[in-house]
XYZ file of C-alpha atoms in Angstrom:
720
model
C 0.000 0.000 0.000
C 1.357 3.410 -0.955
C 2.219 5.945 1.763
C -0.241 8.825 2.087
C 0.731 11.952 4.031
C -1.391 13.461 6.758
C -2.565 16.376 4.615
C -4.148 13.975 2.140
C -5.693 11.872 4.911
C -7.298 14.989 6.359
C -9.275 15.428 3.129
C -11.116 12.099 3.492
C -14.315 13.490 4.967
C -14.481 16.341 2.453
C -14.027 13.955 -0.466
C -16.659 11.559 0.888
C -19.064 14.484 1.301
C -18.520 15.556 -2.336
C -19.124 12.013 -3.573
C -22.292 11.636 -1.505
C -23.796 14.961 -2.611
C -22.960 14.335 -6.261
C -24.449 10.856 -6.235
C -27.602 12.015 -4.474
C -28.028 14.905 -6.941
C -27.924 12.568 -9.936
C -29.512 9.421 -8.487
C -32.871 9.929 -10.305
C -31.031 9.906 -13.608
C -29.189 6.763 -12.527
C -32.491 5.155 -11.628
C -34.040 6.190 -14.950
C -31.008 4.805 -16.796
C -31.516 1.322 -15.339
C -35.292 1.457 -15.765
C -35.061 2.202 -19.471
C -32.271 -0.305 -20.030
C -34.518 -2.964 -18.494
C -37.590 -1.706 -20.356
C -35.869 -1.794 -23.745
C -33.540 -4.770 -23.592
C -35.132 -7.113 -21.025
C -38.868 -6.682 -20.598
C -41.479 -3.976 -21.121
C -43.557 -5.372 -18.242
C -42.929 -4.127 -14.738
C -43.482 -6.238 -11.633
C -46.821 -4.500 -11.015
C -47.897 -5.166 -14.634
C -47.214 -8.854 -14.206
C -49.161 -8.973 -10.935
C -52.212 -7.357 -12.564
C -52.086 -9.756 -15.529
C -51.906 -12.742 -13.205
C -54.891 -11.397 -11.261
C -56.932 -10.936 -14.446
C -55.703 -14.261 -15.855
C -54.415 -12.579 -19.002
C -51.337 -13.770 -20.877
C -48.087 -11.952 -20.000
C -47.278 -11.132 -23.608
C -45.328 -8.060 -24.755
C -44.636 -6.473 -28.109
C -41.386 -4.497 -27.856
C -41.048 -2.075 -30.768
C -38.642 0.385 -29.159
C -35.515 -1.746 -29.405
C -35.946 -1.985 -33.179
C -35.860 1.819 -33.522
C -32.743 2.073 -31.365
C -31.041 -0.763 -33.242
C -31.736 0.928 -36.583
C -30.270 4.231 -35.390
C -27.239 2.429 -33.964
C -26.781 0.673 -37.300
C -26.844 3.995 -39.110
C -24.429 5.470 -36.572
C -21.960 2.603 -37.071
C -21.437 3.915 -40.623
C -20.774 7.442 -39.389
C -17.171 8.641 -39.406
C -16.649 11.750 -37.237
C -13.386 13.330 -38.381
C -10.880 15.158 -36.161
C -9.545 18.466 -37.420
C -6.413 19.731 -35.661
C -5.228 23.319 -36.097
C -3.088 25.873 -34.330
C -4.855 27.751 -31.567
C -5.491 31.468 -32.016
C -2.929 33.858 -30.592
C -0.105 31.348 -30.096
C 3.319 30.970 -31.624
C 3.746 29.354 -34.995
C 4.018 25.581 -34.876
C 5.480 23.188 -37.403
C 2.721 22.284 -39.934
C 4.135 18.755 -40.176
C 3.416 18.235 -36.472
C -0.192 19.366 -36.986
C -0.646 16.930 -39.885
C 0.939 14.076 -37.934
C -1.162 14.674 -34.807
C -4.366 14.818 -36.856
C -3.513 11.628 -38.761
C -2.607 9.825 -35.525
C -5.783 10.890 -33.710
C -7.909 9.634 -36.596
C -6.194 6.260 -36.303
C -6.361 6.191 -32.498
C -10.089 6.955 -32.361
C -11.154 4.801 -35.330
C -9.140 1.651 -34.666
C -10.674 -1.796 -34.458
C -10.972 -1.513 -30.669
C -12.464 1.981 -30.860
C -15.365 1.190 -33.197
C -17.186 -0.639 -30.427
C -16.441 2.269 -28.057
C -18.299 4.868 -30.121
C -21.107 2.377 -30.782
C -21.537 1.604 -27.072
C -21.489 5.260 -26.098
C -24.119 6.154 -28.685
C -26.317 3.207 -27.696
C -26.132 4.382 -24.075
C -27.357 7.826 -25.149
C -30.364 6.399 -26.980
C -31.245 3.777 -24.364
C -30.257 5.362 -21.049
C -29.932 9.068 -21.838
C -26.218 9.453 -21.067
C -22.887 7.655 -20.905
C -19.402 8.178 -19.469
C -15.966 7.572 -21.009
C -12.547 7.898 -19.440
C -8.992 8.558 -20.603
C -6.090 6.923 -18.796
C -2.479 5.934 -19.390
C -0.790 2.597 -18.848
C 2.187 0.626 -20.099
C 1.771 -0.854 -23.552
C 2.387 -4.377 -22.233
C 3.858 -6.191 -19.240
C 7.425 -5.861 -20.583
C 7.241 -2.293 -21.833
C 8.560 0.914 -20.299
C 6.595 3.136 -22.706
C 3.191 4.333 -21.641
C 0.239 4.487 -23.985
C -2.949 6.545 -23.911
C -6.184 4.550 -23.661
C -9.828 5.562 -24.096
C -12.709 3.364 -22.982
C -16.278 3.385 -21.702
C -16.616 3.017 -17.961
C -18.023 -0.310 -16.812
C -21.213 1.252 -15.403
C -22.053 4.926 -16.095
C -24.245 4.983 -12.975
C -21.154 4.344 -10.824
C -19.620 7.690 -11.731
C -20.235 11.228 -10.569
C -19.393 14.846 -11.349
C -19.506 18.209 -9.653
C -23.178 19.324 -9.488
C -21.992 22.871 -10.279
C -20.553 21.836 -13.649
C -22.266 23.577 -16.571
C -20.530 22.243 -19.691
C -22.146 19.270 -21.420
C -19.037 17.154 -20.795
C -18.857 18.420 -17.151
C -15.132 19.052 -17.518
C -15.528 22.511 -16.015
C -16.431 21.032 -12.622
C -14.138 20.792 -9.609
C -14.069 17.011 -9.339
C -15.241 13.703 -10.751
C -15.080 10.115 -9.526
C -15.685 6.476 -10.424
C -16.862 3.820 -7.977
C -15.659 0.198 -7.878
C -17.622 -2.365 -5.822
C -15.398 -5.146 -4.447
C -16.181 -8.094 -2.244
C -14.857 -8.154 1.309
C -12.384 -10.933 0.506
C -11.111 -9.195 -2.622
C -10.643 -5.902 -0.754
C -8.701 -7.628 2.046
C -6.482 -9.389 -0.515
C -5.686 -6.126 -2.295
C -5.249 -3.699 0.591
C -4.894 -5.841 3.718
C -7.312 -6.755 6.465
C -6.983 -3.313 8.079
C -9.159 -1.936 5.282
C -12.185 -3.680 6.859
C -11.883 -2.016 10.262
C -14.887 0.082 11.139
C -16.870 -1.069 8.076
C -20.478 -2.113 8.651
C -22.030 -4.415 6.034
C -25.523 -4.504 7.516
C -26.919 -1.730 5.317
C -28.727 -2.523 2.093
C -27.805 -1.177 -1.296
C -29.862 1.883 -2.219
C -29.571 4.291 -5.082
C -31.130 7.179 -3.200
C -28.884 6.963 -0.137
C -25.278 6.379 -1.076
C -23.629 3.664 1.054
C -19.927 2.864 1.149
C -20.697 -0.732 2.102
C -23.700 -3.004 1.916
C -24.729 -6.618 2.087
C -26.356 -8.298 -0.873
C -27.856 -11.744 -1.017
C -24.523 -13.476 -1.561
C -21.652 -11.514 -0.016
C -20.496 -8.313 1.645
C -19.600 -5.477 -0.709
C -17.182 -2.591 -0.062
C -17.155 0.496 -2.316
C -13.834 1.960 -3.489
C -13.499 5.213 -5.399
C -11.008 6.873 -7.744
C -11.530 10.560 -7.064
C -10.045 13.264 -9.329
C -9.909 16.861 -8.159
C -8.681 20.068 -9.760
C -5.942 21.992 -7.982
C -5.153 25.580 -8.941
C -1.423 26.328 -8.757
C -0.210 29.924 -8.940
C 2.654 29.890 -11.410
C 4.709 32.591 -13.059
C 4.774 32.274 -16.839
C 7.038 34.008 -19.352
C 6.701 34.786 -23.039
C 9.888 34.210 -25.010
C 11.196 35.994 -28.073
C 10.376 32.956 -30.231
C 6.691 33.266 -29.282
C 6.509 30.316 -26.876
C 4.965 30.667 -23.420
C 6.429 28.518 -20.623
C 6.614 28.599 -16.872
C 9.511 30.444 -15.296
C 10.769 27.203 -13.761
C 10.725 25.455 -17.127
C 12.606 28.375 -18.671
C 15.316 28.129 -16.011
C 15.684 24.403 -16.669
C 15.866 25.184 -20.371
C 18.717 27.671 -19.830
C 20.633 25.152 -17.704
C 20.312 22.494 -20.401
C 21.276 25.048 -23.058
C 24.544 25.759 -21.224
C 25.251 22.077 -20.582
C 24.994 21.296 -24.279
C 27.419 24.124 -25.055
C 25.245 25.814 -27.665
C 26.885 29.023 -28.848
C 23.726 30.728 -30.099
C 21.920 33.165 -27.873
C 18.880 31.503 -26.169
C 15.488 33.204 -26.625
C 15.088 36.010 -24.142
C 12.056 36.768 -21.981
C 9.770 39.465 -23.363
C 6.920 39.408 -20.841
C 6.048 37.672 -17.590
C 2.988 37.400 -15.380
C 1.370 35.222 -12.719
C -1.237 32.692 -13.843
C -3.453 29.979 -12.336
C -2.468 26.596 -13.800
C -4.885 23.666 -13.415
C -3.492 20.320 -12.301
C -5.325 17.097 -11.473
C -4.709 15.072 -8.327
C -5.981 11.521 -7.882
C -7.181 9.953 -4.631
C -7.993 6.268 -4.184
C -10.168 5.804 -1.111
C -12.761 3.702 0.659
C -15.031 4.315 3.622
C -12.313 4.354 6.265
C -9.190 5.815 4.656
C -7.426 7.284 1.637
C -5.408 4.453 0.163
C -3.335 6.330 -2.404
C -2.683 9.927 -3.452
C -0.779 11.035 -6.549
C -0.293 14.107 -8.712
C -1.036 13.351 -12.334
C 0.125 14.876 -15.617
C -3.472 15.520 -16.626
C -4.637 19.057 -17.265
C -8.306 18.014 -17.614
C -10.572 15.746 -15.620
C -10.132 12.267 -17.161
C -13.844 11.309 -16.957
C -16.038 12.717 -19.733
C -19.824 12.889 -19.455
C -21.510 12.087 -22.797
C -24.865 13.860 -22.757
C -27.797 12.763 -24.893
C -30.673 15.230 -24.858
C -30.898 16.363 -21.244
C -32.693 19.452 -19.954
C -32.383 21.510 -16.766
C -35.780 22.200 -15.216
C -37.440 23.385 -11.997
C -40.622 21.752 -10.732
C -41.687 25.049 -9.144
C -40.277 28.392 -8.067
C -39.014 27.018 -4.759
C -37.434 23.834 -6.102
C -33.805 23.421 -7.086
C -32.803 23.304 -10.743
C -32.243 19.713 -11.757
C -30.688 18.113 -14.824
C -32.984 15.480 -16.350
C -31.399 13.005 -18.754
C -33.856 11.536 -21.244
C -33.427 8.475 -23.460
C -34.497 8.580 -27.099
C -37.666 6.559 -26.311
C -38.522 8.605 -23.207
C -41.836 9.863 -24.646
C -42.791 6.537 -26.259
C -43.169 4.504 -23.058
C -46.927 5.149 -22.866
C -47.456 4.117 -26.486
C -45.457 0.940 -25.887
C -47.569 0.095 -22.824
C -50.720 0.699 -24.888
C -49.340 -1.680 -27.517
C -48.760 -4.307 -24.847
C -52.214 -3.858 -23.301
C -54.023 -4.106 -26.642
C -51.988 -7.157 -27.578
C -52.632 -8.821 -24.246
C -56.385 -8.201 -24.582
C -56.327 -9.576 -28.101
C -54.450 -12.669 -26.991
C -56.868 -13.149 -24.116
C -59.822 -13.077 -26.522
C -58.143 -15.565 -28.808
C -57.120 -17.780 -25.933
C -60.688 -17.974 -24.578
C -62.239 -18.419 -27.995
C -63.598 -21.938 -28.740
C -63.819 -23.519 -32.176
C -67.586 -24.148 -31.815
C -70.286 -24.524 -29.145
C -73.333 -26.832 -29.155
C -76.900 -26.536 -27.906
C -78.679 -29.882 -27.764
C -81.435 -31.598 -25.728
C -80.274 -34.206 -23.267
C -82.374 -36.878 -24.948
C -80.483 -36.274 -28.201
C -77.058 -37.030 -26.710
C -76.135 -40.708 -27.234
C -75.040 -42.843 -24.297
C -72.035 -44.090 -26.250
C -68.775 -42.521 -25.066
C -67.350 -42.423 -28.550
C -70.339 -40.420 -29.740
C -70.152 -38.065 -26.749
C -66.493 -37.319 -27.561
C -67.672 -35.261 -30.533
C -69.590 -32.971 -28.142
C -66.703 -32.488 -25.687
C -64.017 -32.065 -28.381
C -65.751 -30.399 -31.291
C -62.484 -29.170 -32.818
C -61.425 -32.783 -33.452
C -64.722 -34.429 -34.446
C -65.933 -34.545 -38.015
C -69.347 -36.167 -37.458
C -71.809 -35.531 -34.608
C -74.191 -38.386 -33.775
C -77.485 -37.759 -31.918
C -80.760 -39.570 -31.001
C -83.475 -38.616 -33.430
C -86.316 -40.118 -31.314
C -86.863 -40.187 -27.618
C -86.411 -43.730 -26.288
C -86.584 -44.937 -29.879
C -90.238 -43.919 -30.266
C -90.787 -42.482 -33.754
C -93.755 -40.585 -32.421
C -91.486 -38.621 -30.103
C -88.950 -36.807 -32.321
C -86.065 -34.996 -30.659
C -84.702 -31.666 -31.869
C -81.245 -32.099 -33.421
C -78.171 -30.352 -31.856
C -77.432 -26.848 -33.114
C -74.126 -24.903 -33.261
C -73.810 -21.523 -31.584
C -72.091 -18.841 -33.649
C -68.825 -17.487 -32.178
C -69.007 -13.915 -30.843
C -66.838 -11.458 -32.787
C -63.721 -9.957 -31.157
C -64.322 -6.250 -30.450
C -62.773 -4.294 -33.348
C -61.435 -1.641 -30.957
C -58.853 -4.106 -29.640
C -57.409 -4.923 -33.058
C -57.561 -1.276 -34.174
C -55.764 -0.099 -31.061
C -53.118 -2.784 -31.490
C -52.430 -1.684 -35.094
C -52.722 2.042 -34.380
C -50.103 1.930 -31.614
C -47.381 1.389 -34.234
C -48.187 4.707 -35.865
C -48.389 6.407 -32.473
C -44.887 5.214 -31.574
C -43.559 6.381 -34.944
C -45.146 9.786 -34.485
C -43.787 10.178 -30.967
C -40.253 9.230 -32.032
C -40.384 11.222 -35.263
C -39.547 8.074 -37.223
C -41.781 7.839 -40.281
C -39.797 5.736 -42.724
C -40.988 2.420 -41.307
C -44.634 3.373 -41.931
C -44.083 4.365 -45.528
C -43.439 0.911 -46.893
C -46.327 -0.604 -44.907
C -49.189 1.822 -45.443
C -48.692 2.329 -49.143
C -47.200 -0.416 -51.270
C -46.891 1.895 -54.264
C -44.665 4.418 -52.528
C -41.279 5.039 -54.120
C -37.911 4.162 -52.693
C -36.944 7.844 -52.716
C -39.724 8.647 -50.262
C -38.607 5.825 -47.993
C -35.024 7.127 -48.015
C -36.246 10.659 -47.320
C -38.236 9.344 -44.385
C -35.175 7.514 -43.052
C -33.160 10.724 -43.272
C -35.879 12.581 -41.372
C -35.777 9.880 -38.710
C -32.037 10.441 -38.381
C -32.722 14.165 -38.011
C -35.155 13.430 -35.170
C -32.316 11.671 -33.348
C -29.776 14.400 -34.197
C -29.722 15.915 -30.650
C -28.193 12.652 -29.453
C -25.640 12.733 -32.262
C -24.725 16.309 -31.335
C -24.330 15.279 -27.694
C -22.066 12.428 -28.717
C -19.912 14.735 -30.853
C -19.472 17.139 -27.930
C -18.253 14.354 -25.681
C -16.104 12.870 -28.446
C -14.525 16.283 -28.998
C -13.702 16.531 -25.276
C -11.987 13.137 -25.428
C -9.937 14.469 -28.338
C -8.894 17.541 -26.332
C -7.661 15.367 -23.454
C -5.833 13.035 -25.844
C -4.198 16.005 -27.597
C -2.998 17.379 -24.250
C -1.445 14.050 -23.182
C 0.414 13.272 -26.427
C 3.536 15.442 -25.842
C 3.637 14.381 -22.178
C 3.730 10.614 -22.680
C 4.947 10.059 -26.248
C 8.473 11.293 -25.529
C 10.543 8.229 -26.472
C 11.342 6.955 -29.980
C 8.434 4.838 -31.169
C 6.051 4.247 -34.050
C 2.492 5.548 -33.934
C -0.438 4.503 -36.159
C -1.790 7.088 -38.603
C -4.462 7.353 -41.272
C -3.255 9.114 -44.390
C -5.431 11.611 -46.315
C -6.252 8.890 -48.857
C -7.733 6.735 -46.078
C -4.923 4.174 -45.896
C -3.516 3.106 -42.535
C 0.188 3.388 -41.906
C 2.784 3.866 -39.146
C 5.065 6.836 -38.540
C 8.286 7.025 -36.537
C 8.615 9.867 -34.031
C 11.234 11.224 -31.618
C 14.118 9.675 -33.549
C 17.067 11.643 -34.974
C 15.969 13.114 -38.257
C 12.258 12.566 -37.481
C 9.559 14.770 -36.014
C 9.807 15.413 -32.290
C 6.532 15.375 -30.340
C 7.614 18.259 -28.120
C 4.943 20.782 -29.034
C 3.140 22.957 -26.518
C -0.192 21.292 -25.748
C -1.933 24.680 -25.508
C -0.759 25.608 -29.019
C -3.157 23.179 -30.734
C -6.895 22.682 -30.631
C -9.103 19.924 -32.014
C -12.614 19.887 -33.415
C -14.882 17.002 -34.434
C -16.989 17.375 -37.564
C -19.648 14.828 -38.438
C -20.480 15.830 -41.987
C -22.904 13.895 -44.219
C -21.947 10.383 -43.228
C -25.182 8.488 -42.818
C -25.728 5.670 -45.283
C -29.203 6.912 -46.231
C -27.890 10.399 -46.974
C -25.192 8.879 -49.156
C -27.799 6.895 -51.052
C -29.896 10.010 -51.633
C -26.854 11.972 -52.846
C -25.825 9.134 -55.164
C -29.321 8.852 -56.642
C -29.481 12.628 -57.189
C -26.133 12.636 -59.024
C -27.181 9.696 -61.210
C -30.423 11.494 -62.120
C -28.509 14.634 -63.080
C -26.086 12.595 -65.180
C -29.005 11.037 -67.044
C -30.642 14.420 -67.608
C -27.515 16.303 -68.680
C -24.855 14.704 -70.938
C -22.471 17.552 -70.150
C -22.795 16.886 -66.416
C -22.317 13.160 -67.025
C -19.141 13.838 -69.003
C -17.883 16.124 -66.258
C -18.585 13.576 -63.514
C -16.960 10.769 -65.487
C -13.820 12.827 -65.993
C -13.509 14.929 -62.847
C -16.161 13.803 -60.332
C -15.490 10.084 -60.093
C -14.094 10.431 -56.571
C -17.281 12.203 -55.424
C -19.399 9.365 -56.803
C -17.296 6.774 -55.002
C -17.457 8.728 -51.711
C -21.226 8.265 -51.727
C -21.009 4.562 -52.559
C -21.234 2.270 -49.526
C -20.068 -1.217 -50.542
C -17.452 -3.684 -49.414
C -13.957 -2.854 -50.659
C -14.782 0.787 -51.413
C -11.361 1.922 -50.116
C -9.553 -0.289 -52.628
C -11.853 0.919 -55.399
C -11.075 4.545 -54.507
C -7.319 3.985 -54.651
C -7.576 2.066 -57.930
C -9.868 4.731 -59.376
C -7.345 7.451 -58.492
C -4.572 5.550 -60.295
C -6.841 4.872 -63.263
C -7.797 8.551 -63.568
C -4.137 9.553 -63.424
C -3.330 7.073 -66.204
C -6.280 8.322 -68.271
C -5.116 11.920 -68.003
C -1.605 10.879 -68.972
C -2.910 8.972 -71.996
C -5.046 11.953 -73.030
C -2.039 14.255 -72.864
C 0.023 11.843 -74.946
C -2.794 11.523 -77.502
C -3.100 15.308 -77.713
C 0.635 15.645 -78.250
C 0.598 12.928 -80.925
C -2.335 14.645 -82.631
C -0.334 17.843 -82.747
C 2.561 16.032 -84.438
C 0.297 14.548 -87.149
C -0.608 16.871 -90.102
C -3.278 16.034 -92.669
C -2.763 16.709 -96.499
C -4.977 19.780 -96.582
C -3.029 21.371 -93.757
C 0.199 20.440 -95.601
C -0.979 22.166 -98.877
C -2.012 25.190 -96.886
C 1.380 25.319 -95.236
C 3.124 25.029 -98.650
C 1.067 27.882 -100.058
C 1.933 29.939 -97.036
C 5.620 29.157 -97.592
C 5.453 30.210 -101.280
C 3.696 33.423 -100.375
C 6.336 34.041 -97.750
C 9.060 33.557 -100.394
C 7.412 36.050 -102.778
C 7.071 38.560 -99.991
C 10.703 37.988 -99.073
C 11.824 38.688 -102.698
C 9.814 41.894 -102.803
C 11.364 42.966 -99.542
C 14.847 42.186 -100.908
C 14.234 44.295 -104.032
C 12.968 47.163 -101.951
C 16.000 46.873 -99.710
C 18.371 46.968 -102.749
C 16.727 50.142 -104.084
C 16.984 51.748 -100.709
C 20.651 50.727 -100.477
C 21.426 52.317 -103.868
C 19.797 55.534 -102.778
C 21.776 55.421 -99.567
C 25.032 54.864 -101.539
C 24.426 58.022 -103.600
C 23.697 60.006 -100.461
C 26.803 58.583 -98.857
C 29.075 59.649 -101.748
C 27.800 63.199 -101.685
C 28.194 63.330 -97.958
C 31.766 62.006 -98.282
C 32.713 64.842 -100.715
C 31.261 67.464 -98.449
C 32.977 65.891 -95.513
C 36.319 65.947 -97.331
C 36.055 69.662 -98.054
C 35.078 70.366 -94.505
C 37.913 68.194 -93.331
C 40.538 70.124 -95.337
C 39.332 73.400 -93.836
C 39.378 71.855 -90.412
C 42.939 70.587 -90.936
C 44.126 74.033 -91.958
C 42.480 75.582 -88.947
C 43.931 72.899 -86.728
C 47.485 73.546 -88.032
C 47.136 77.224 -87.166
C 45.979 76.313 -83.723
C 48.928 74.006 -83.277
C 51.333 76.719 -84.226
C 49.643 79.062 -81.780
C 50.052 76.554 -79.069
C 53.720 76.031 -79.928
C 54.401 79.728 -79.648
C 52.611 80.079 -76.416
C 54.530 77.133 -75.133
C 57.852 78.732 -76.073
C 56.822 81.992 -74.417
C 55.854 80.163 -71.269
C 59.094 78.197 -71.371
C 61.192 81.385 -71.627
C 59.305 82.971 -68.814
C 59.869 79.903 -66.696
C 63.590 79.959 -67.556
C 63.895 83.610 -66.648
C 62.111 82.918 -63.361
C 64.539 80.125 -62.584
C 67.568 82.385 -63.340
C 66.187 85.141 -61.119
C 65.561 82.649 -58.309
C 69.114 81.447 -58.676
C 70.494 85.014 -58.346
C 68.274 85.711 -55.362
C 69.399 82.536 -53.669
C 73.095 83.412 -54.229
C 72.561 86.891 -52.736
C 70.799 85.452 -49.744
C 73.587 82.999 -49.131
C 76.203 85.776 -49.311
C 74.263 87.919 -46.818
C 74.004 85.013 -44.391
C 77.727 84.321 -44.575
C 78.533 87.987 -43.923
C 76.212 88.069 -40.945
C 77.788 84.958 -39.492
C 81.341 86.368 -39.924
C 80.317 89.597 -38.246
C 78.769 87.740 -35.296
C 81.870 85.594 -34.907
C 84.042 88.693 -34.873
C 82.006 90.372 -32.161
C 82.163 87.202 -30.073
C 85.926 86.988 -30.305
C 86.289 90.702 -29.383
C 84.048 90.239 -26.344
C 85.933 87.166 -25.277
C 89.355 88.894 -25.510
C 88.083 91.839 -23.506
C 86.780 89.573 -20.792
C 90.045 87.698 -20.575
C 91.946 90.997 -20.268
C 89.696 92.120 -17.443
C 90.117 88.845 -15.645
C 93.862 89.034 -15.952
C 93.965 92.591 -14.688
C 91.913 91.715 -11.643
């Protein structure tokens, strides 16, 4: 047994109080669920009905029509294919489109596998028969030798052994604070699982009751102890940050990311934090408990309550102004119970009349009845006798004739009984909104189109239950989408359904493959039913065939471009293979048409060839004319060129003469400038020589004065 801390143990009474209040709030719906399941699938006669029939000595016959309607709708639903559409959530960072395509393909495979077809069928049958159902999502190891966990979806064993927060308002009840599932176990089984201490303080003397929830009771065979798996939402205040790459993570996750970034030695700059704020993050905690203690407590990776309520066509009503609002779940045949009971009563009355009806009755004088036992047998068993013998005379005296025996006509069965028995079928059809069954019976000349239209209308009457199923199915998809990146973290292969409908497997989390590390809040899923009922497909197919017969152009278009649409509305065995083969065939046909068109372009008929030759000859004539015109133009240009050359020559001679004069002018100016430059150089040379002479004179004069001063100083020093 797992260790449970004191804080968790202190919550036992609060959890038990939530379970008791929830179960008591919904117990009428639980009771109605079992009543209608019994009424539809077991017997339409209650215990009181059987007692009355035994008192009246009527046959306990029943004529259940309701199961047939539910079975037909379930059969139609089995051909329905609700499709998941996965897309990026609004206002989040961009996510790899390949991840979106992979997640969508995997969810289609996960929810439409061989083991999931019965799941959707069972859930929908619960909606029609009992008014609601419950499914759960859980994780477990793939097998006994595996370390990889897998996500599972299944219907709970008994929807009436579950409960949700009475304050929940969403149809799937996922917005509530808690949910739970109950598991009855025998006393011996409980002691074997959790030890004998689990039985301390448990009283098994109470009886099982749906109105008053009991944690233990005693049935006719053994003592029963109730265990519960209780899931509760916990709000955790967490600081979240928005990074430069658009992702939003918790501050703790960002710190772990930075530490891993440094450990791996990545040189690039990690995304910085742009914004931060505090947020309330929902987490789910699980408690396993019984009447006396909490057995186990764990924090899960779930972000949503794992139990999903699948609602049929429930309503929330108040009996009066002072009463509490109450959710009433209603099966599909909820309003047809009275009509079914009327059908049973009329049939029982009819059977009673037939049962008490004799083949014939006799009225005869005593003297006419023979004393022979063999002759009397005809009177006591008239249905077996062929000849009735009687005494014609009293005591054999011909003078005393005896009246012969006479038959009594059978009284007619009251026509009201038979009429009521037949009319109840139409009443049930009217109550359920299912008219297609009556069409083929009341009018033999009615067309098949009308019958199909009636079947489609019957499906529309049951559409609220289909909508309720889709809401619950969509919630299951949201939970599955949230768990994928949390549990599918190791390299593995996952099943997928490709866009062409073929099943395949895809490798994830391997080097070079897609990594399932997306943010669960970045994606959202939606279930779309579409036109998937078999009857609707038949109507669409018949309409297209009629249009093709009426319009040859439309028929040609459908044969060339709309073949896939025709096959989508065809519901036969092997349709998937036919679709794939048809796609290949259409591709080959288009290729052949292109090749034929290209070959037709390469082939030229004789008339086209003569036309082309004429065009070539005309082109040659036109070319010769153009050549002649070009020659004439060239001759004219030659004459113009010669005259221009002469004029140019004259102008050139004048220009040469002028240019020679200019050259001479430039030569002169150059000589003048050269002489001026030479004179400037000579003058500079003279000036430099004069300057040098002046400097030398100045230096000699300074040296002389220095020597004179020095000699005078020496003389003064010597004299002193």
